N, CA, C and O atoms as a DFTB+ gen file, in Angstrom:
624 C
 N C O
     1  1      80.935     119.049     168.064
     2  2      81.545     120.350     168.002
     3  2      81.320     121.373     168.979
     4  3      82.229     122.092     169.393
     5  1      80.161     121.452     169.345
     6  2      79.686     122.458     170.357
     7  2      80.475     122.247     171.735
     8  3      80.809     123.184     172.461
     9  1      80.719     120.959     171.990
    10  2      81.287     120.675     173.258
    11  2      82.791     121.242     173.251
    12  3      83.296     121.791     174.230
    13  1      83.466     121.030     171.975
    14  2      84.926     121.585     172.062
    15  2      84.949     123.114     171.910
    16  3      85.896     123.761     172.355
    17  1      83.901     123.702     171.277
    18  2      83.856     125.111     170.865
    19  2      83.620     125.723     172.392
    20  3      84.299     126.687     172.745
    21  1      82.700     125.174     173.233
    22  2      82.287     125.869     174.474
    23  2      83.282     125.583     175.524
    24  3      83.315     126.321     176.508
    25  1      84.217     124.441     175.402
    26  2      85.261     124.111     176.273
    27  2      86.504     125.092     176.097
    28  3      87.101     125.610     177.041
    29  1      86.817     125.278     174.697
    30  2      87.746     126.206     174.544
    31  2      87.435     127.679     174.994
    32  3      88.309     128.417     175.449
    33  1      86.150     128.043     174.836
    34  2      85.651     129.512     175.112
    35  2      85.661     129.488     176.534
    36  3      86.043     130.486     177.147
    37  1      85.240     128.340     177.200
    38  2      85.410     128.497     178.803
    39  2      86.840     128.628     179.436
    40  3      87.056     129.182     180.513
    41  1      87.741     128.079     178.673
    42  2      89.112     128.187     179.122
    43  2      89.438     129.693     178.857
    44  3      90.089     130.295     179.711
    45  1      89.072     130.265     177.851
    46  2      89.495     131.559     177.602
    47  2      88.753     132.590     178.482
    48  3      89.218     133.713     178.676
    49  1      87.728     132.223     178.942
    50  2      86.915     133.007     179.899
    51  2      87.600     132.801     181.204
    52  3      87.653     133.850     181.846
    53  1      88.090     131.877     181.739
    54  2      88.805     131.631     182.955
    55  2      90.099     132.377     183.073
    56  3      90.446     133.043     184.048
    57  1      90.822     132.173     181.883
    58  2      92.115     132.803     181.634
    59  2      92.027     134.446     181.649
    60  3      92.894     135.191     182.107
    61  1      90.790     134.841     181.048
    62  2      90.485     136.316     181.053
    63  2      90.340     136.850     182.580
    64  3      90.868     137.880     182.999
    65  1      89.547     135.980     183.319
    66  2      89.279     136.156     184.732
    67  2      90.779     136.145     185.579
    68  3      91.132     136.959     186.432
    69  1      91.374     135.222     185.180
    70  2      92.779     135.094     186.041
    71  2      93.802     136.366     185.723
    72  3      94.635     136.819     186.508
    73  1      93.560     136.775     184.523
    74  2      94.499     137.801     184.118
    75  2      94.203     139.183     184.796
    76  3      95.013     140.109     184.754
    77  1      92.965     139.260     185.435
    78  2      92.523     140.399     186.207
    79  2      92.926     141.764     185.383
    80  3      93.698     142.582     185.883
    81  1      92.422     141.923     184.251
    82  2      92.600     143.079     183.495
    83  2      91.851     144.261     184.044
    84  3      90.716     144.153     184.508
    85  1      92.507     145.375     183.981
    86  2      92.166     146.648     184.829
    87  2      90.977     147.425     184.057
    88  3      90.353     148.306     184.649
    89  1      90.660     147.053     182.633
    90  2      89.739     147.702     181.899
    91  2      88.737     146.740     181.466
    92  3      88.974     145.643     180.960
    93  1      87.467     147.306     181.736
    94  2      86.380     146.083     181.062
    95  2      86.251     145.882     179.780
    96  3      85.851     144.828     179.285
    97  1      86.645     147.070     179.051
    98  2      86.356     146.800     177.573
    99  2      87.556     145.813     177.187
   100  3      87.238     144.889     176.439
   101  1      88.780     145.879     177.561
   102  2      89.757     145.018     177.115
   103  2      89.400     143.597     177.630
   104  3      89.653     142.616     176.931
   105  1      88.794     143.476     178.891
   106  2      88.510     142.026     179.412
   107  2      87.434     141.483     178.627
   108  3      87.477     140.279     178.372
   109  1      86.379     142.250     178.161
   110  2      85.274     141.772     177.380
   111  2      85.963     141.313     175.979
   112  3      85.623     140.233     175.495
   113  1      86.848     142.056     175.380
   114  2      87.325     141.836     173.948
   115  2      87.985     140.524     174.212
   116  3      87.596     139.515     173.623
   117  1      89.106     140.489     175.194
   118  2      89.617     139.157     175.335
   119  2      88.785     138.088     175.454
   120  3      89.142     137.141     174.753
   121  1      87.734     137.895     176.138
   122  2      86.746     137.035     176.475
   123  2      86.169     136.680     175.250
   124  3      86.257     135.513     174.870
   125  1      85.527     137.620     174.506
   126  2      84.867     137.380     173.276
   127  2      85.577     136.843     172.162
   128  3      85.055     136.133     171.302
   129  1      86.906     137.228     172.190
   130  2      87.863     136.671     171.058
   131  2      88.103     135.196     171.331
   132  3      88.518     134.474     170.423
   133  1      87.882     134.766     172.431
   134  2      88.015     133.363     172.868
   135  2      87.016     132.547     172.327
   136  3      87.332     131.421     171.945
   137  1      85.634     133.010     172.215
   138  2      84.724     132.422     171.750
   139  2      84.685     132.547     170.276
   140  3      84.166     131.618     169.657
   141  1      85.135     133.512     169.654
   142  2      85.133     133.827     168.205
   143  2      86.234     132.846     167.594
   144  3      85.978     132.199     166.578
   145  1      87.597     132.745     168.309
   146  2      88.658     132.034     167.800
   147  2      88.074     130.449     167.946
   148  3      88.283     129.623     167.057
   149  1      87.455     130.186     168.951
   150  2      86.918     128.709     169.005
   151  2      86.121     128.373     168.055
   152  3      86.226     127.258     167.544
   153  1      85.202     129.247     167.651
   154  2      84.100     128.889     166.556
   155  2      84.817     128.644     165.329
   156  3      84.531     127.687     164.610
   157  1      85.864     129.576     165.018
   158  2      86.562     129.566     163.685
   159  2      87.408     128.212     163.585
   160  3      87.403     127.497     162.584
   161  1      88.158     127.944     164.784
   162  2      89.088     126.776     164.598
   163  2      88.125     125.490     164.696
   164  3      88.566     124.462     164.184
   165  1      87.097     125.450     165.184
   166  2      86.312     124.200     165.416
   167  2      85.407     124.120     163.899
   168  3      85.143     123.043     163.364
   169  1      85.099     125.128     163.473
   170  2      84.556     125.100     162.101
   171  2      85.526     124.549     160.914
   172  3      85.120     123.956     159.915
   173  1      86.857     124.850     161.204
   174  2      87.674     124.542     160.276
   175  2      88.117     123.021     160.250
   176  3      88.302     122.384     159.212
   177  1      88.250     122.559     161.452
   178  2      88.368     121.027     161.596
   179  2      88.159     120.634     162.978
   180  3      89.113     120.647     163.756
   181  1      87.078     120.309     163.328
   182  2      86.583     120.058     164.871
   183  2      87.205     118.887     165.379
   184  3      87.331     118.897     166.603
   185  1      87.630     117.881     164.790
   186  2      88.398     116.804     165.533
   187  2      89.843     116.764     165.493
   188  3      90.496     115.788     165.860
   189  1      90.425     118.039     164.958
   190  2      91.907     118.134     165.158
   191  2      92.265     118.497     166.496
   192  3      91.726     119.498     166.968
   193  1      93.097     117.841     167.196
   194  2      93.402     118.059     168.494
   195  2      94.249     119.577     168.580
   196  3      94.241     120.354     169.536
   197  1      94.853     119.708     167.490
   198  2      95.720     120.906     167.405
   199  2      94.920     122.078     167.434
   200  3      95.370     123.074     168.000
   201  1      93.612     122.108     166.819
   202  2      92.766     123.323     166.982
   203  2      92.110     123.263     168.202
   204  3      91.466     124.289     168.422
   205  1      92.041     122.351     169.146
   206  2      91.609     122.495     170.487
   207  2      92.636     122.917     171.341
   208  3      92.487     123.947     171.999
   209  1      93.722     122.212     171.418
   210  2      94.912     122.537     172.377
   211  2      95.457     123.798     172.216
   212  3      95.620     124.504     173.211
   213  1      95.802     124.237     170.968
   214  2      96.507     125.557     170.624
   215  2      95.840     126.701     171.235
   216  3      96.489     127.446     171.969
   217  1      94.523     126.923     170.986
   218  2      94.002     128.172     171.539
   219  2      93.861     128.102     173.144
   220  3      93.801     129.185     173.725
   221  1      93.806     126.999     173.858
   222  2      93.830     126.981     175.304
   223  2      95.004     127.209     175.646
   224  3      95.088     127.944     176.631
   225  1      96.229     126.763     175.088
   226  2      97.653     126.982     175.479
   227  2      98.015     128.543     175.197
   228  3      98.705     129.182     175.991
   229  1      97.513     129.078     174.052
   230  2      97.785     130.483     173.852
   231  2      97.083     131.336     174.907
   232  3      97.721     132.142     175.584
   233  1      95.867     131.172     175.033
   234  2      95.001     131.924     176.025
   235  2      95.558     131.784     177.472
   236  3      95.555     132.681     178.315
   237  1      96.030     130.541     177.626
   238  2      96.751     130.122     178.987
   239  2      97.974     131.027     179.305
   240  3      98.211     131.349     180.470
   241  1      98.711     131.414     178.319
   242  2      99.830     132.068     178.483
   243  2      99.734     133.675     178.888
   244  3     100.667     134.329     179.352
   245  1      98.432     134.152     178.616
   246  2      98.157     135.461     178.995
   247  2      98.237     135.861     180.496
   248  3      98.807     136.891     180.856
   249  1      97.544     134.856     181.485
   250  2      97.796     135.431     182.732
   251  2      99.368     135.158     183.303
   252  3      99.849     135.815     184.226
   253  1     100.038     134.142     182.639
   254  2     101.408     133.975     182.965
   255  2     102.252     135.377     182.625
   256  3     103.067     135.895     183.390
   257  1     101.887     135.856     181.354
   258  2     102.395     137.070     180.995
   259  2     102.060     138.293     181.911
   260  3     102.932     139.074     182.291
   261  1     100.715     138.408     182.244
   262  2     100.414     139.235     183.338
   263  2     101.089     139.310     184.567
   264  3     101.303     140.391     185.115
   265  1     101.466     138.144     185.071
   266  2     102.290     138.045     186.301
   267  2     103.714     138.655     186.272
   268  3     104.366     138.989     187.262
   269  1     104.147     138.760     184.771
   270  2     105.429     139.291     184.378
   271  2     105.440     140.950     184.217
   272  3     106.397     141.719     184.308
   273  1     103.971     141.241     183.931
   274  2     103.904     142.783     183.685
   275  2     102.913     143.458     184.472
   276  3     103.345     144.116     185.418
   277  1     101.606     143.433     184.270
   278  2     100.641     144.202     184.940
   279  2     100.196     143.724     186.393
   280  3      99.703     144.478     187.231
   281  1     100.420     142.466     186.560
   282  2     100.024     141.862     187.927
   283  2     101.204     141.536     188.676
   284  3     101.248     140.470     189.289
   285  1     102.267     142.429     188.692
   286  2     103.627     141.988     189.173
   287  2     103.520     141.749     190.820
   288  3     104.143     140.896     191.453
   289  1     102.569     142.723     191.356
   290  2     102.438     142.643     192.761
   291  2     101.271     141.806     193.165
   292  3     100.180     142.302     193.446
   293  1     101.536     140.447     193.188
   294  2     100.734     139.361     193.407
   295  2     100.480     139.092     194.797
   296  3      99.711     138.174     195.083
   297  1     101.088     139.851     195.793
   298  2     100.689     139.493     197.181
   299  2      99.368     139.994     197.317
   300  3      99.040     141.167     197.140
   301  1      98.536     138.943     197.678
   302  2      97.197     138.840     198.146
   303  2      96.271     138.836     196.846
   304  3      95.053     138.865     197.020
   305  1      96.742     138.804     195.669
   306  2      96.085     138.704     194.522
   307  2      95.116     137.372     194.401
   308  3      93.898     137.381     194.217
   309  1      95.971     136.233     194.553
   310  2      95.482     135.155     194.308
   311  2      95.223     134.274     195.598
   312  3      96.013     134.461     196.524
   313  1      94.357     133.466     195.754
   314  2      94.205     132.496     196.802
   315  2      94.900     131.177     196.649
   316  3      94.289     130.286     196.059
   317  1      96.018     130.960     197.078
   318  2      96.899     129.840     196.664
   319  2      96.437     128.592     196.927
   320  3      96.870     127.651     196.262
   321  1      95.371     128.365     198.058
   322  2      94.797     127.149     197.959
   323  2      93.917     126.829     196.793
   324  3      93.996     125.730     196.244
   325  1      93.168     127.658     196.438
   326  2      92.282     127.465     195.326
   327  2      93.095     127.226     194.083
   328  3      92.890     126.222     193.402
   329  1      93.894     128.000     193.805
   330  2      94.883     127.864     192.670
   331  2      95.492     126.607     192.652
   332  3      95.424     125.971     191.600
   333  1      96.176     126.040     193.777
   334  2      96.621     124.636     193.795
   335  2      95.704     123.528     193.587
   336  3      96.039     122.498     193.002
   337  1      94.330     123.778     194.157
   338  2      93.402     122.631     194.076
   339  2      92.726     122.671     192.515
   340  3      92.214     121.701     191.956
   341  1      92.847     123.954     191.990
   342  2      92.357     123.991     190.599
   343  2      93.273     123.525     189.560
   344  3      92.856     122.873     188.602
   345  1      94.605     123.857     189.723
   346  2      95.440     123.364     189.069
   347  2      95.837     121.808     189.028
   348  3      96.224     121.152     188.060
   349  1      95.643     121.432     190.277
   350  2      95.796     119.856     190.600
   351  2      94.732     119.231     189.747
   352  3      95.038     118.377     188.914
   353  1      93.368     119.663     189.941
   354  2      92.358     118.841     189.257
   355  2      92.556     118.999     187.734
   356  3      92.327     118.035     187.002
   357  1      92.984     120.213     187.214
   358  2      93.284     120.228     185.804
   359  2      94.389     119.249     185.374
   360  3      94.332     118.548     184.363
   361  1      95.348     119.279     186.212
   362  2      96.500     118.264     185.788
   363  2      96.058     116.872     185.887
   364  3      96.486     116.095     185.033
   365  1      95.237     116.419     186.828
   366  2      94.487     115.133     186.868
   367  2      93.724     114.880     185.707
   368  3      93.663     113.742     185.240
   369  1      93.083     115.929     185.153
   370  2      92.174     115.727     183.978
   371  2      92.905     115.393     182.567
   372  3      92.361     114.713     181.696
   373  1      94.142     115.927     182.451
   374  2      94.785     115.671     181.260
   375  2      95.050     114.380     180.715
   376  3      94.952     114.159     179.508
   377  1      95.429     113.391     181.676
   378  2      95.489     112.144     181.169
   379  2      94.172     111.537     180.690
   380  3      94.200     110.675     179.812
   381  1      93.150     111.900     181.165
   382  2      91.859     111.398     180.793
   383  2      91.395     111.983     179.454
   384  3      90.663     111.344     178.699
   385  1      91.846     113.233     179.178
   386  2      91.607     113.835     177.801
   387  2      92.346     113.001     176.774
   388  3      91.787     112.587     175.758
   389  1      93.701     112.750     177.080
   390  2      94.537     111.883     176.235
   391  2      93.993     110.745     175.945
   392  3      93.810     110.434     174.768
   393  1      93.610     109.856     177.071
   394  2      92.860     108.503     177.003
   395  2      91.766     108.636     176.153
   396  3      91.624     107.753     175.307
   397  1      90.940     109.572     176.195
   398  2      89.622     109.929     175.497
   399  2      89.690     110.144     174.113
   400  3      88.649     110.099     173.458
   401  1      90.910     110.400     173.505
   402  2      91.141     110.621     172.073
   403  2      91.101     109.404     171.356
   404  3      90.968     109.334     170.134
   405  1      91.246     108.226     172.302
   406  2      91.352     107.014     171.459
   407  2      89.886     106.200     171.402
   408  3      89.561     105.347     172.227
   409  1      89.111     106.607     170.329
   410  2      87.733     106.003     170.298
   411  2      87.719     104.490     170.314
   412  3      86.745     103.938     170.827
   413  1      88.663     103.792     169.825
   414  2      88.647     102.575     169.668
   415  2      88.671     101.811     171.294
   416  3      88.011     100.797     171.525
   417  1      89.418     102.392     172.189
   418  2      89.478     101.850     173.448
   419  2      88.602     102.508     174.570
   420  3      88.526     102.124     175.737
   421  1      87.948     103.583     173.990
   422  2      86.907     104.341     174.954
   423  2      85.673     104.617     174.101
   424  3      85.376     105.780     173.828
   425  1      84.962     103.610     173.682
   426  2      83.858     103.753     172.930
   427  2      82.728     104.181     173.475
   428  3      81.838     104.554     172.710
   429  1      82.528     104.219     174.828
   430  2      81.447     104.930     175.569
   431  2      81.869     106.249     176.095
   432  3      81.160     106.786     176.947
   433  1      82.975     106.841     175.668
   434  2      83.482     108.128     176.160
   435  2      83.543     108.380     177.565
   436  3      83.241     109.474     178.043
   437  1      83.929     107.388     178.251
   438  2      83.920     107.347     179.836
   439  2      85.260     108.273     180.096
   440  3      85.160     109.145     180.959
   441  1      86.415     108.138     179.445
   442  2      87.567     108.934     179.875
   443  2      87.273     110.353     179.571
   444  3      87.604     111.304     180.279
   445  1      86.560     110.416     178.353
   446  2      86.241     111.958     177.982
   447  2      85.411     112.463     179.083
   448  3      85.656     113.594     179.503
   449  1      84.493     111.799     179.589
   450  2      83.534     112.154     180.610
   451  2      84.180     112.474     181.817
   452  3      83.765     113.460     182.426
   453  1      85.236     111.743     182.336
   454  2      86.109     111.937     183.576
   455  2      86.802     113.215     183.214
   456  3      86.880     114.047     184.118
   457  1      87.318     113.514     182.050
   458  2      87.951     114.834     181.690
   459  2      87.204     116.007     182.052
   460  3      87.656     117.028     182.571
   461  1      85.921     115.739     181.702
   462  2      84.842     116.951     182.044
   463  2      84.715     117.068     183.535
   464  3      84.591     118.179     184.049
   465  1      84.740     115.992     184.236
   466  2      84.346     116.022     185.693
   467  2      85.655     116.755     186.363
   468  3      85.517     117.699     187.141
   469  1      86.727     116.317     186.048
   470  2      87.874     116.927     186.690
   471  2      87.975     118.585     186.110
   472  3      88.241     119.543     186.835
   473  1      87.755     118.641     184.945
   474  2      87.677     120.153     184.458
   475  2      86.788     120.933     185.110
   476  3      87.104     122.091     185.386
   477  1      85.520     120.413     185.462
   478  2      84.654     121.241     186.071
   479  2      85.057     121.445     187.422
   480  3      84.885     122.525     187.988
   481  1      85.615     120.398     187.999
   482  2      86.179     120.860     189.509
   483  2      87.285     121.863     189.445
   484  3      87.404     122.727     190.314
   485  1      88.112     121.759     188.407
   486  2      89.078     122.793     188.363
   487  2      88.586     124.093     188.120
   488  3      89.112     125.090     188.616
   489  1      87.497     124.130     187.302
   490  2      86.677     125.571     187.104
   491  2      86.070     125.992     188.344
   492  3      86.002     127.188     188.628
   493  1      85.640     125.119     189.074
   494  2      84.966     125.493     190.385
   495  2      86.104     126.207     191.328
   496  3      85.813     127.146     192.069
   497  1      87.150     125.781     191.248
   498  2      88.326     126.356     192.143
   499  2      88.963     127.580     191.442
   500  3      89.412     128.567     192.026
   501  1      88.938     127.363     190.040
   502  2      89.603     128.436     189.313
   503  2      88.830     129.834     189.442
   504  3      89.452     130.892     189.345
   505  1      87.577     129.797     189.644
   506  2      86.619     131.035     189.766
   507  2      86.803     131.648     191.190
   508  3      86.403     132.776     191.479
   509  1      87.446     130.802     192.060
   510  2      87.506     131.190     193.368
   511  2      89.088     131.850     193.650
   512  3      89.391     132.437     194.689
   513  1      89.946     131.635     192.578
   514  2      91.290     132.171     192.789
   515  2      91.454     133.541     193.008
   516  3      92.070     133.857     194.026
   517  1      90.952     134.606     192.122
   518  2      91.115     135.877     192.344
   519  2      90.540     136.385     193.545
   520  3      89.316     136.426     193.669
   521  1      91.388     136.814     194.527
   522  2      90.624     137.231     195.852
   523  2      89.876     138.563     195.735
   524  3      88.907     138.740     196.474
   525  1      90.256     139.541     194.844
   526  2      89.621     140.711     194.678
   527  2      89.777     141.069     193.287
   528  3      90.749     141.760     192.981
   529  1      88.835     140.640     192.271
   530  2      89.048     141.143     191.037
   531  2      88.793     142.559     190.966
   532  3      88.021     143.168     191.707
   533  1      89.570     143.112     189.918
   534  2      89.640     144.703     189.674
   535  2      88.010     145.196     189.511
   536  3      87.485     146.077     190.192
   537  1      87.404     144.473     188.530
   538  2      85.997     144.583     188.154
   539  2      85.884     146.211     188.114
   540  3      85.080     146.771     188.859
   541  1      86.637     146.883     187.305
   542  2      86.560     148.492     187.175
   543  2      85.220     148.880     186.777
   544  3      84.740     149.942     187.173
   545  1      84.587     148.088     186.020
   546  2      83.081     148.385     185.598
   547  2      82.201     148.485     186.706
   548  3      81.187     149.172     186.580
   549  1      82.461     147.845     187.873
   550  2      81.608     147.933     188.981
   551  2      81.736     149.377     189.631
   552  3      80.802     149.861     190.269
   553  1      82.936     150.039     189.437
   554  2      82.980     151.435     190.050
   555  2      82.133     152.384     189.377
   556  3      82.124     153.543     189.790
   557  1      81.378     152.030     188.337
   558  2      80.637     153.073     187.629
   559  2      79.190     152.857     188.185
   560  3      78.294     153.640     187.868
   561  1      78.976     151.846     188.976
   562  2      77.585     151.718     189.613
   563  2      77.235     152.651     190.664
   564  3      77.986     152.729     191.636
   565  1      76.327     153.278     190.608
   566  2      75.849     154.293     191.617
   567  2      74.613     154.142     192.265
   568  3      73.612     153.664     191.731
   569  1      74.692     154.587     193.514
   570  2      73.521     154.357     194.250
   571  2      72.449     155.378     193.923
   572  3      72.715     156.263     193.109
   573  1      71.130     155.316     194.559
   574  2      70.170     156.122     194.190
   575  2      70.528     157.648     194.614
   576  3      70.082     158.624     194.011
   577  1      71.435     157.720     195.788
   578  2      71.687     158.999     196.035
   579  2      72.913     159.553     195.385
   580  3      73.361     160.596     195.862
   581  1      73.630     158.911     194.182
   582  2      74.531     159.311     193.597
   583  2      75.948     158.958     193.886
   584  3      76.951     159.159     193.201
   585  1      75.804     158.348     195.129
   586  2      77.255     157.894     195.588
   587  2      77.784     156.608     194.986
   588  3      76.940     155.850     194.509
   589  1      79.173     156.222     194.936
   590  2      79.481     154.997     194.432
   591  2      79.202     153.721     195.366
   592  3      79.603     153.638     196.526
   593  1      78.553     152.865     194.782
   594  2      78.306     151.609     195.471
   595  2      79.511     151.024     196.017
   596  3      79.467     150.445     197.103
   597  1      80.655     151.132     195.313
   598  2      81.932     150.521     195.687
   599  2      82.378     151.183     196.940
   600  3      82.795     150.489     197.867
   601  1      82.311     152.676     197.046
   602  2      82.741     153.412     198.014
   603  2      81.909     153.030     199.261
   604  3      82.456     153.071     200.363
   605  1      80.678     152.679     199.148
   606  2      79.706     152.486     200.128
   607  2      79.831     151.268     200.800
   608  3      79.902     151.184     202.026
   609  1      79.865     150.169     199.904
   610  2      79.788     148.703     200.355
   611  2      81.134     147.898     200.169
   612  3      81.295     146.748     200.575
   613  1      82.067     148.640     199.511
   614  2      83.502     147.907     199.105
   615  2      83.146     146.673     198.199
   616  3      81.994     146.478     197.811
   617  1      84.085     145.941     197.918
   618  2      84.177     144.813     196.920
   619  2      84.194     143.427     197.477
   620  3      84.164     142.434     196.749
   621  1      84.248     143.371     198.931
   622  2      84.233     142.108     199.646
   623  2      82.738     141.597     199.945
   624  3      82.556     140.538     200.545
């Protein structure tokens, strides 16, 4: 159960990051809701694939919606190489997820394990996709002399 719960929550975290929200409160609420939804659905029926796939797909639609609305100027927003490698690794993981659903032919959960390997690789590249996260909350950090750390050192 925890495996599925934190996998779903992890996807929600990643999609919140990729959405590049401009306010920290909304970003936190989005990410926290991912954990909350995952716990609720996994408590409802932990081995139901619908309750695993549906929240991942739903949260995955948010960055796509963002590209059509608040992140329309994507020039320089995403590192295309990391995005391609991350999506490729996740696409490679999907067949292993499907094969891993058949306990009769995967008694040692090898396919499920391979799913996690490819998903982990995808996650590595996924966290490198956004070149310069908005991270509005960082702008509130101030140095000892009262100046903004962002103004002093930038975000790179």
